[in-house]
Amino acid sequence: MKTQAFKIRREGLKKIPNTFGIDVTAARLLEYSSEDELRELIAAGHVIAPWLHIGGGSNLLFIKDYEGTVLHSCIGGLEVTSEDEECVSVRVGAGVIWDDFVAYCVERHWYGVENLSLIPGEVGASAVQNIGAYGVEVKDLITSVETINIAGEKRIYGVDECGYSYRKSLFKQPEMKTVFVTYVNFCLSKREHYTLDYGTIREELEKYPVLNLETLRRVIIDIRQIKLPDPKVLGNAGSFFMNPIVPRQQFESLQQEYPDMPHYDVDAGWVKVPAAWMIDRCNWKGKALGPAAVHDRQALVLVNLGGATGADIVALSDAVRASVREKFGIDIYPEVCLI
């Protein structure tokens, strides 16, 4: 499996990697490739407050230079820890590129992560963010998360301790900033099964003669590439906004005015409404505010047209949110972390 191979950098101002392409620096950028190396950095006093631990910078928006320590894991590798006829358990380094992990699983016919193909970022960040797409959330595949805290102490959190919900986890809480993810443990199925009832998956699969993991991964990648811009070409952080979950009574009232409003039932009392649909209805798709714009093919995505600052992206976000609130009475919130 491919993993990033970085050198440890400890001196001077360093540019912080981020997929928005915002030109920001940190006072210190520390990169480590093992748990022991992280402990050595901590023991030597290199991790100076304030600090921030990042993955691939794919879910971050920096408003200004970071005046502290930025930590980045380069822990690689995948280890099969147990296996039977039904499932396989794997321990994956936090620095492994997420889509490399997905490809590895698909090649070995391990079921579960294929709908999460092409999501940017790294394995460690996937556990922090509880990434999800096309009817699958990573929390349903994680069994435990291994961490080391700022005192150099190791702790393993069982999935039930991780506080997972929609794009949330225990690790996103302010009090957990002293805890760094080092490995994530997953349980994947060896029995054939697929999650297909989301978006246009079934429609796209009709173009292929056979349904298997390779085909489904190809379809997911195709759908994402059509809708989402390549951050190497047009700076972005993928979906900028979370889909709001609203009371059913509020949704039913809106549905009377907007009969075509798409939705996904959460439970008897709550309904998830696609933020992209509302943003599109507010006529933001493809519109720019200075050097920042709403992507012309996916209204959830804000893009850097070139030279945008974090403040430019935030100004656009605030304008979009105000429009949605005024038209629908619904508040939408950034999925991206503002630093």
mmCIF file of C-alpha atoms in Angstrom:
data_model
loop_
_atom_site.group_PDB
_atom_site.id
_atom_site.type_symbol
_atom_site.label_atom_id
_atom_site.label_comp_id
_atom_site.label_asym_id
_atom_site.label_seq_id
_atom_site.Cartn_x
_atom_site.Cartn_y
_atom_site.Cartn_z
ATOM 1 C CA MET A 1 0.000 0.000 0.000
ATOM 2 C CA LYS A 2 1.198 3.482 -0.767
ATOM 3 C CA THR A 3 1.952 5.752 2.169
ATOM 4 C CA GLN A 4 3.373 9.215 2.258
ATOM 5 C CA ALA A 5 7.093 9.415 2.978
ATOM 6 C CA PHE A 6 7.831 12.733 4.682
ATOM 7 C CA LYS A 7 10.896 13.878 6.523
ATOM 8 C CA ILE A 8 10.595 15.336 9.993
ATOM 9 C CA ARG A 9 10.779 19.127 9.823
ATOM 10 C CA ARG A 10 11.310 21.091 12.996
ATOM 11 C CA GLU A 11 12.869 24.438 12.280
ATOM 12 C CA GLY A 12 11.508 27.777 11.097
ATOM 13 C CA LEU A 13 8.215 28.825 9.562
ATOM 14 C CA LYS A 14 6.588 26.118 7.455
ATOM 15 C CA LYS A 15 3.795 26.201 4.933
ATOM 16 C CA ILE A 16 0.815 24.191 6.143
ATOM 17 C CA PRO A 17 -0.511 21.678 3.582
ATOM 18 C CA ASN A 18 -4.191 22.274 2.854
ATOM 19 C CA THR A 19 -6.383 21.380 -0.116
ATOM 20 C CA PHE A 20 -7.946 24.850 -0.239
ATOM 21 C CA GLY A 21 -4.553 26.097 -1.429
ATOM 22 C CA ILE A 22 -4.521 28.880 1.166
ATOM 23 C CA ASP A 23 -1.033 30.286 1.699
ATOM 24 C CA VAL A 24 -0.561 29.876 5.455
ATOM 25 C CA THR A 25 2.376 28.943 7.657
ATOM 26 C CA ALA A 26 2.968 27.506 11.112
ATOM 27 C CA ALA A 27 5.664 28.474 13.568
ATOM 28 C CA ARG A 28 6.636 24.792 13.696
ATOM 29 C CA LEU A 29 5.601 21.816 11.561
ATOM 30 C CA LEU A 30 6.432 18.455 13.145
ATOM 31 C CA GLU A 31 6.011 15.220 11.210
ATOM 32 C CA TYR A 32 6.574 11.800 12.773
ATOM 33 C CA SER A 33 6.509 8.248 11.420
ATOM 34 C CA SER A 34 6.005 6.117 14.557
ATOM 35 C CA GLU A 35 4.511 6.241 18.036
ATOM 36 C CA ASP A 36 8.011 6.252 19.521
ATOM 37 C CA GLU A 37 8.989 9.207 17.371
ATOM 38 C CA LEU A 38 5.917 11.122 18.551
ATOM 39 C CA ARG A 39 6.835 10.387 22.149
ATOM 40 C CA GLU A 40 10.388 11.601 21.484
ATOM 41 C CA LEU A 41 9.072 14.879 20.055
ATOM 42 C CA ILE A 42 6.895 15.361 23.124
ATOM 43 C CA ALA A 43 9.644 14.421 25.590
ATOM 44 C CA ALA A 44 12.146 16.745 23.904
ATOM 45 C CA GLY A 45 9.778 19.701 24.298
ATOM 46 C CA HIS A 46 9.278 20.260 20.570
ATOM 47 C CA VAL A 47 5.471 20.262 20.816
ATOM 48 C CA ILE A 48 5.003 23.832 21.985
ATOM 49 C CA ALA A 49 1.522 25.191 22.708
ATOM 50 C CA PRO A 50 -0.675 26.042 20.997
ATOM 51 C CA TRP A 51 -0.685 22.941 18.816
ATOM 52 C CA LEU A 52 -2.886 21.497 16.112
ATOM 53 C CA HIS A 53 -2.827 17.968 14.703
ATOM 54 C CA ILE A 54 -3.759 17.679 11.016
ATOM 55 C CA GLY A 55 -4.161 14.920 8.443
ATOM 56 C CA GLY A 56 -3.897 15.794 4.775
ATOM 57 C CA GLY A 57 -5.365 19.261 5.306
ATOM 58 C CA SER A 58 -8.468 18.278 3.335
ATOM 59 C CA ASN A 59 -11.038 19.386 5.896
ATOM 60 C CA LEU A 60 -9.428 22.573 7.172
ATOM 61 C CA LEU A 61 -9.747 26.254 6.378
ATOM 62 C CA PHE A 62 -7.029 28.445 7.843
ATOM 63 C CA ILE A 63 -8.137 32.031 8.408
ATOM 64 C CA LYS A 64 -4.596 33.197 9.192
ATOM 65 C CA ASP A 65 -1.088 31.888 9.896
ATOM 66 C CA TYR A 66 -0.924 29.444 12.798
ATOM 67 C CA GLU A 67 1.240 30.791 15.593
ATOM 68 C CA GLY A 68 1.970 27.436 17.145
ATOM 69 C CA THR A 69 2.912 23.825 16.406
ATOM 70 C CA VAL A 70 1.283 21.828 13.632
ATOM 71 C CA LEU A 71 1.651 18.056 13.989
ATOM 72 C CA HIS A 72 1.225 15.587 11.135
ATOM 73 C CA SER A 73 1.338 11.803 11.332
ATOM 74 C CA CYS A 74 3.274 9.841 8.733
ATOM 75 C CA ILE A 75 2.577 6.500 10.462
ATOM 76 C CA GLY A 76 1.988 4.024 7.647
ATOM 77 C CA GLY A 77 1.250 0.372 7.224
ATOM 78 C CA LEU A 78 -1.654 -2.054 7.463
ATOM 79 C CA GLU A 79 -1.674 -5.175 9.624
ATOM 80 C CA VAL A 80 -4.279 -7.940 9.621
ATOM 81 C CA THR A 81 -4.913 -8.577 13.323
ATOM 82 C CA SER A 82 -7.557 -11.301 13.005
ATOM 83 C CA GLU A 83 -9.525 -13.068 10.292
ATOM 84 C CA ASP A 84 -12.232 -15.699 9.916
ATOM 85 C CA GLU A 85 -14.768 -16.724 7.268
ATOM 86 C CA GLU A 86 -16.982 -13.729 7.986
ATOM 87 C CA CYS A 87 -14.684 -10.770 8.480
ATOM 88 C CA VAL A 88 -11.165 -9.414 8.654
ATOM 89 C CA SER A 89 -9.821 -6.988 11.259
ATOM 90 C CA VAL A 90 -7.058 -4.588 10.249
ATOM 91 C CA ARG A 91 -4.894 -2.040 12.068
ATOM 92 C CA VAL A 92 -4.039 0.932 9.849
ATOM 93 C CA GLY A 93 -1.545 3.748 10.439
ATOM 94 C CA ALA A 94 -3.029 7.224 10.816
ATOM 95 C CA GLY A 95 -0.834 8.597 8.026
ATOM 96 C CA VAL A 96 -2.070 6.171 5.354
ATOM 97 C CA ILE A 97 -3.887 7.944 2.547
ATOM 98 C CA TRP A 98 -7.559 7.080 2.928
ATOM 99 C CA ASP A 99 -8.243 6.208 -0.713
ATOM 100 C CA ASP A 100 -5.176 3.962 -0.828
ATOM 101 C CA PHE A 101 -6.699 2.040 2.066
ATOM 102 C CA VAL A 102 -10.031 1.782 0.215
ATOM 103 C CA ALA A 103 -8.294 0.514 -2.932
ATOM 104 C CA TYR A 104 -6.383 -2.053 -0.866
ATOM 105 C CA CYS A 105 -9.617 -3.387 0.634
ATOM 106 C CA VAL A 106 -11.379 -3.570 -2.732
ATOM 107 C CA GLU A 107 -8.477 -5.488 -4.278
ATOM 108 C CA ARG A 108 -8.772 -8.089 -1.527
ATOM 109 C CA HIS A 109 -12.576 -8.267 -1.688
ATOM 110 C CA TRP A 110 -13.101 -6.859 1.780
ATOM 111 C CA TYR A 111 -16.506 -5.191 1.900
ATOM 112 C CA GLY A 112 -17.492 -1.984 3.669
ATOM 113 C CA VAL A 113 -15.363 0.999 2.633
ATOM 114 C CA GLU A 114 -15.993 1.014 -1.147
ATOM 115 C CA ASN A 115 -18.660 3.766 -0.980
ATOM 116 C CA LEU A 116 -16.051 5.979 0.664
ATOM 117 C CA SER A 117 -13.783 5.864 -2.394
ATOM 118 C CA LEU A 118 -11.892 9.016 -3.389
ATOM 119 C CA ILE A 119 -12.615 10.887 -0.169
ATOM 120 C CA PRO A 120 -9.490 12.985 0.382
ATOM 121 C CA GLY A 121 -7.428 12.842 3.542
ATOM 122 C CA GLU A 122 -5.837 10.210 5.727
ATOM 123 C CA VAL A 123 -6.964 7.310 7.886
ATOM 124 C CA GLY A 124 -6.408 9.091 11.200
ATOM 125 C CA ALA A 125 -8.532 12.024 10.161
ATOM 126 C CA SER A 126 -11.288 9.684 8.969
ATOM 127 C CA ALA A 127 -11.762 8.520 12.567
ATOM 128 C CA VAL A 128 -11.771 12.061 13.917
ATOM 129 C CA GLN A 129 -14.247 13.399 11.359
ATOM 130 C CA ASN A 130 -16.437 10.281 11.004
ATOM 131 C CA ILE A 131 -16.319 10.612 7.242
ATOM 132 C CA GLY A 132 -19.268 9.370 5.240
ATOM 133 C CA ALA A 133 -20.694 9.237 1.748
ATOM 134 C CA TYR A 134 -23.365 7.423 -0.261
ATOM 135 C CA GLY A 135 -25.082 5.813 2.701
ATOM 136 C CA VAL A 136 -21.939 4.699 4.581
ATOM 137 C CA GLU A 137 -20.226 6.197 7.627
ATOM 138 C CA VAL A 138 -16.807 5.101 8.804
ATOM 139 C CA LYS A 139 -18.031 4.745 12.405
ATOM 140 C CA ASP A 140 -19.834 1.569 11.353
ATOM 141 C CA LEU A 141 -16.532 -0.022 10.302
ATOM 142 C CA ILE A 142 -14.247 1.182 13.121
ATOM 143 C CA THR A 143 -13.727 -1.079 16.127
ATOM 144 C CA SER A 144 -11.222 1.057 18.040
ATOM 145 C CA VAL A 145 -8.937 4.084 17.767
ATOM 146 C CA GLU A 146 -5.402 4.115 19.188
ATOM 147 C CA THR A 147 -4.030 7.381 20.561
ATOM 148 C CA ILE A 148 -1.136 8.989 22.384
ATOM 149 C CA ASN A 149 -1.696 12.096 24.490
ATOM 150 C CA ILE A 150 0.509 15.095 25.121
ATOM 151 C CA ALA A 151 2.032 13.313 28.139
ATOM 152 C CA GLY A 152 3.170 10.480 25.865
ATOM 153 C CA GLU A 153 0.589 8.066 27.297
ATOM 154 C CA LYS A 154 -1.168 5.539 25.069
ATOM 155 C CA ARG A 155 -4.893 4.844 25.203
ATOM 156 C CA ILE A 156 -7.156 2.794 22.960
ATOM 157 C CA TYR A 157 -10.759 4.008 22.602
ATOM 158 C CA GLY A 158 -13.382 1.402 21.751
ATOM 159 C CA VAL A 159 -15.841 2.542 19.104
ATOM 160 C CA ASP A 160 -18.553 2.952 21.744
ATOM 161 C CA GLU A 161 -16.327 5.459 23.547
ATOM 162 C CA CYS A 162 -15.732 7.595 20.441
ATOM 163 C CA GLY A 163 -19.002 9.534 20.597
ATOM 164 C CA TYR A 164 -19.759 9.126 16.922
ATOM 165 C CA SER A 165 -22.662 10.859 15.219
ATOM 166 C CA TYR A 166 -23.072 12.691 11.922
ATOM 167 C CA ARG A 167 -19.622 14.228 11.206
ATOM 168 C CA LYS A 168 -18.884 14.297 14.920
ATOM 169 C CA SER A 169 -16.702 12.379 17.336
ATOM 170 C CA LEU A 170 -15.183 12.619 20.788
ATOM 171 C CA PHE A 171 -11.878 13.565 19.138
ATOM 172 C CA LYS A 172 -13.323 16.834 17.802
ATOM 173 C CA GLN A 173 -14.097 18.096 21.299
ATOM 174 C CA PRO A 174 -11.844 20.938 22.557
ATOM 175 C CA GLU A 175 -10.693 18.903 25.556
ATOM 176 C CA MET A 176 -9.373 16.210 23.191
ATOM 177 C CA LYS A 177 -6.848 18.485 21.456
ATOM 178 C CA THR A 178 -4.199 16.891 23.677
ATOM 179 C CA VAL A 179 -4.913 13.453 22.163
ATOM 180 C CA PHE A 180 -3.371 12.329 18.847
ATOM 181 C CA VAL A 181 -4.656 9.427 16.751
ATOM 182 C CA THR A 182 -1.913 6.960 15.787
ATOM 183 C CA TYR A 183 -3.764 3.881 14.471
ATOM 184 C CA VAL A 184 -7.335 3.009 13.545
ATOM 185 C CA ASN A 185 -8.723 -0.521 13.756
ATOM 186 C CA PHE A 186 -11.416 -1.629 11.311
ATOM 187 C CA CYS A 187 -13.578 -4.707 10.843
ATOM 188 C CA LEU A 188 -14.456 -5.446 7.199
ATOM 189 C CA SER A 189 -16.774 -8.096 5.838
ATOM 190 C CA LYS A 190 -15.717 -10.979 3.615
ATOM 191 C CA ARG A 191 -19.351 -11.666 2.710
ATOM 192 C CA GLU A 192 -20.625 -10.015 -0.467
ATOM 193 C CA HIS A 193 -22.925 -7.077 0.261
ATOM 194 C CA TYR A 194 -23.367 -3.557 -1.098
ATOM 195 C CA THR A 195 -24.969 -0.242 -0.162
ATOM 196 C CA LEU A 196 -26.637 0.998 -3.342
ATOM 197 C CA ASP A 197 -29.759 2.980 -2.412
ATOM 198 C CA TYR A 198 -28.235 6.440 -2.296
ATOM 199 C CA GLY A 199 -27.998 9.130 -4.972
ATOM 200 C CA THR A 200 -27.552 7.855 -8.519
ATOM 201 C CA ILE A 201 -25.579 4.702 -7.666
ATOM 202 C CA ARG A 202 -28.075 2.198 -9.069
ATOM 203 C CA GLU A 203 -28.581 4.270 -12.210
ATOM 204 C CA GLU A 204 -24.848 4.449 -12.862
ATOM 205 C CA LEU A 205 -24.397 0.724 -12.201
ATOM 206 C CA GLU A 206 -26.735 -0.042 -15.095
ATOM 207 C CA LYS A 207 -23.880 0.924 -17.425
ATOM 208 C CA TYR A 208 -21.884 -2.101 -16.248
ATOM 209 C CA PRO A 209 -22.622 -5.788 -16.931
ATOM 210 C CA VAL A 210 -21.502 -7.038 -13.508
ATOM 211 C CA LEU A 211 -21.845 -5.762 -9.953
ATOM 212 C CA ASN A 212 -18.740 -6.295 -7.841
ATOM 213 C CA LEU A 213 -16.522 -4.233 -5.567
ATOM 214 C CA GLU A 214 -14.342 -3.009 -8.413
ATOM 215 C CA THR A 215 -17.387 -1.841 -10.396
ATOM 216 C CA LEU A 216 -18.966 -0.086 -7.434
ATOM 217 C CA ARG A 217 -15.692 1.677 -6.585
ATOM 218 C CA ARG A 218 -15.440 2.819 -10.212
ATOM 219 C CA VAL A 219 -18.995 4.162 -10.116
ATOM 220 C CA ILE A 220 -18.407 6.038 -6.856
ATOM 221 C CA ILE A 221 -15.205 7.560 -8.238
ATOM 222 C CA ASP A 222 -16.955 8.574 -11.460
ATOM 223 C CA ILE A 223 -19.801 10.225 -9.558
ATOM 224 C CA ARG A 224 -17.393 12.120 -7.313
ATOM 225 C CA GLN A 225 -15.162 13.249 -10.193
ATOM 226 C CA ILE A 226 -18.146 14.579 -12.115
ATOM 227 C CA LYS A 227 -19.431 16.545 -9.148
ATOM 228 C CA LEU A 228 -16.285 17.498 -7.261
ATOM 229 C CA PRO A 229 -13.305 19.528 -8.486
ATOM 230 C CA ASP A 230 -9.750 18.233 -8.182
ATOM 231 C CA PRO A 231 -8.138 20.285 -5.366
ATOM 232 C CA LYS A 232 -4.860 20.217 -7.291
ATOM 233 C CA VAL A 233 -6.602 22.222 -10.001
ATOM 234 C CA LEU A 234 -9.171 24.223 -8.016
ATOM 235 C CA GLY A 235 -8.576 24.583 -4.290
ATOM 236 C CA ASN A 236 -11.384 23.154 -2.166
ATOM 237 C CA ALA A 237 -12.092 20.972 0.855
ATOM 238 C CA GLY A 238 -14.818 18.826 -0.640
ATOM 239 C CA SER A 239 -18.242 19.296 0.927
ATOM 240 C CA PHE A 240 -18.033 22.552 2.855
ATOM 241 C CA PHE A 241 -21.422 22.275 4.567
ATOM 242 C CA MET A 242 -23.116 19.514 6.534
ATOM 243 C CA ASN A 243 -26.591 18.406 5.537
ATOM 244 C CA PRO A 244 -28.935 19.752 8.226
ATOM 245 C CA ILE A 245 -31.180 17.449 10.237
ATOM 246 C CA VAL A 246 -34.478 19.181 10.983
ATOM 247 C CA PRO A 247 -37.653 18.301 12.917
ATOM 248 C CA ARG A 248 -40.123 16.374 10.778
ATOM 249 C CA GLN A 249 -42.832 18.965 11.422
ATOM 250 C CA GLN A 250 -40.601 21.708 10.012
ATOM 251 C CA PHE A 251 -39.763 19.592 6.973
ATOM 252 C CA GLU A 252 -43.421 18.779 6.284
ATOM 253 C CA SER A 253 -44.284 22.458 6.456
ATOM 254 C CA LEU A 254 -41.527 23.267 3.940
ATOM 255 C CA GLN A 255 -42.592 20.362 1.740
ATOM 256 C CA GLN A 256 -45.970 22.001 1.239
ATOM 257 C CA GLU A 257 -44.199 24.977 -0.332
ATOM 258 C CA TYR A 258 -41.459 22.909 -2.016
ATOM 259 C CA PRO A 259 -42.990 19.535 -3.003
ATOM 260 C CA ASP A 260 -39.782 18.477 -4.778
ATOM 261 C CA MET A 261 -37.573 19.023 -1.711
ATOM 262 C CA PRO A 262 -35.411 15.872 -1.421
ATOM 263 C CA HIS A 263 -34.956 14.321 1.998
ATOM 264 C CA TYR A 264 -33.727 11.295 3.921
ATOM 265 C CA ASP A 265 -35.601 10.019 6.957
ATOM 266 C CA VAL A 266 -33.401 9.835 10.058
ATOM 267 C CA ASP A 267 -36.070 8.548 12.425
ATOM 268 C CA ALA A 268 -39.700 9.230 13.300
ATOM 269 C CA GLY A 269 -38.984 12.758 14.447
ATOM 270 C CA TRP A 270 -36.113 13.974 12.269
ATOM 271 C CA VAL A 271 -35.357 14.395 8.562
ATOM 272 C CA LYS A 272 -32.075 15.146 6.769
ATOM 273 C CA VAL A 273 -32.362 17.769 4.009
ATOM 274 C CA PRO A 274 -29.606 18.136 1.376
ATOM 275 C CA ALA A 275 -27.864 21.466 1.879
ATOM 276 C CA ALA A 276 -26.796 21.456 -1.781
ATOM 277 C CA TRP A 277 -30.423 21.496 -2.940
ATOM 278 C CA MET A 278 -31.203 24.523 -0.772
ATOM 279 C CA ILE A 279 -28.046 26.377 -1.832
ATOM 280 C CA ASP A 280 -28.908 25.698 -5.461
ATOM 281 C CA ARG A 281 -32.459 26.992 -4.898
ATOM 282 C CA CYS A 282 -30.905 30.175 -3.523
ATOM 283 C CA ASN A 283 -29.152 30.551 -6.914
ATOM 284 C CA TRP A 284 -25.627 30.314 -5.520
ATOM 285 C CA LYS A 285 -24.329 27.498 -7.710
ATOM 286 C CA GLY A 286 -21.521 28.832 -9.920
ATOM 287 C CA LYS A 287 -21.560 32.301 -8.355
ATOM 288 C CA ALA A 288 -18.435 34.009 -7.043
ATOM 289 C CA LEU A 289 -17.791 36.470 -4.269
ATOM 290 C CA GLY A 290 -14.367 37.885 -5.019
ATOM 291 C CA PRO A 291 -11.794 35.089 -5.491
ATOM 292 C CA ALA A 292 -14.067 32.488 -3.833
ATOM 293 C CA ALA A 293 -16.994 30.730 -5.512
ATOM 294 C CA VAL A 294 -19.651 28.065 -5.153
ATOM 295 C CA HIS A 295 -18.718 25.240 -7.496
ATOM 296 C CA ASP A 296 -20.795 25.170 -10.670
ATOM 297 C CA ARG A 297 -21.477 21.409 -10.456
ATOM 298 C CA GLN A 298 -21.840 20.837 -6.708
ATOM 299 C CA ALA A 299 -23.315 23.548 -4.519
ATOM 300 C CA LEU A 300 -21.893 21.997 -1.328
ATOM 301 C CA VAL A 301 -18.370 22.808 -2.502
ATOM 302 C CA LEU A 302 -16.722 26.210 -2.087
ATOM 303 C CA VAL A 303 -13.655 26.790 -4.244
ATOM 304 C CA ASN A 304 -10.603 29.008 -4.333
ATOM 305 C CA LEU A 305 -10.536 30.605 -7.784
ATOM 306 C CA GLY A 306 -6.958 31.728 -7.165
ATOM 307 C CA GLY A 307 -5.390 33.850 -4.452
ATOM 308 C CA ALA A 308 -8.307 33.562 -2.042
ATOM 309 C CA THR A 309 -7.625 33.944 1.668
ATOM 310 C CA GLY A 310 -9.390 32.064 4.418
ATOM 311 C CA ALA A 311 -11.355 35.232 5.131
ATOM 312 C CA ASP A 312 -12.595 35.279 1.505
ATOM 313 C CA ILE A 313 -13.918 31.723 1.855
ATOM 314 C CA VAL A 314 -15.591 32.556 5.170
ATOM 315 C CA ALA A 315 -17.259 35.646 3.658
ATOM 316 C CA LEU A 316 -18.743 33.479 0.903
ATOM 317 C CA SER A 317 -19.818 30.848 3.428
ATOM 318 C CA ASP A 318 -21.562 33.459 5.560
ATOM 319 C CA ALA A 319 -23.403 34.849 2.535
ATOM 320 C CA VAL A 320 -24.580 31.403 1.449
ATOM 321 C CA ARG A 321 -25.723 30.497 4.958
ATOM 322 C CA ALA A 322 -27.655 33.771 5.269
ATOM 323 C CA SER A 323 -29.481 33.067 1.995
ATOM 324 C CA VAL A 324 -30.494 29.565 3.072
ATOM 325 C CA ARG A 325 -31.647 30.817 6.470
ATOM 326 C CA GLU A 326 -33.732 33.585 4.893
ATOM 327 C CA LYS A 327 -35.381 31.351 2.279
ATOM 328 C CA PHE A 328 -35.912 28.124 4.231
ATOM 329 C CA GLY A 329 -35.550 29.052 7.901
ATOM 330 C CA ILE A 330 -32.822 26.407 8.242
ATOM 331 C CA ASP A 331 -29.309 26.984 9.541
ATOM 332 C CA ILE A 332 -26.546 25.130 7.715
ATOM 333 C CA TYR A 333 -23.114 24.746 9.290
ATOM 334 C CA PRO A 334 -19.628 24.165 7.915
ATOM 335 C CA GLU A 335 -18.331 20.607 7.867
ATOM 336 C CA VAL A 336 -14.887 22.105 7.328
ATOM 337 C CA CYS A 337 -12.969 23.089 10.469
ATOM 338 C CA LEU A 338 -12.136 26.795 10.626
ATOM 339 C CA ILE A 339 -8.715 27.484 12.172
#
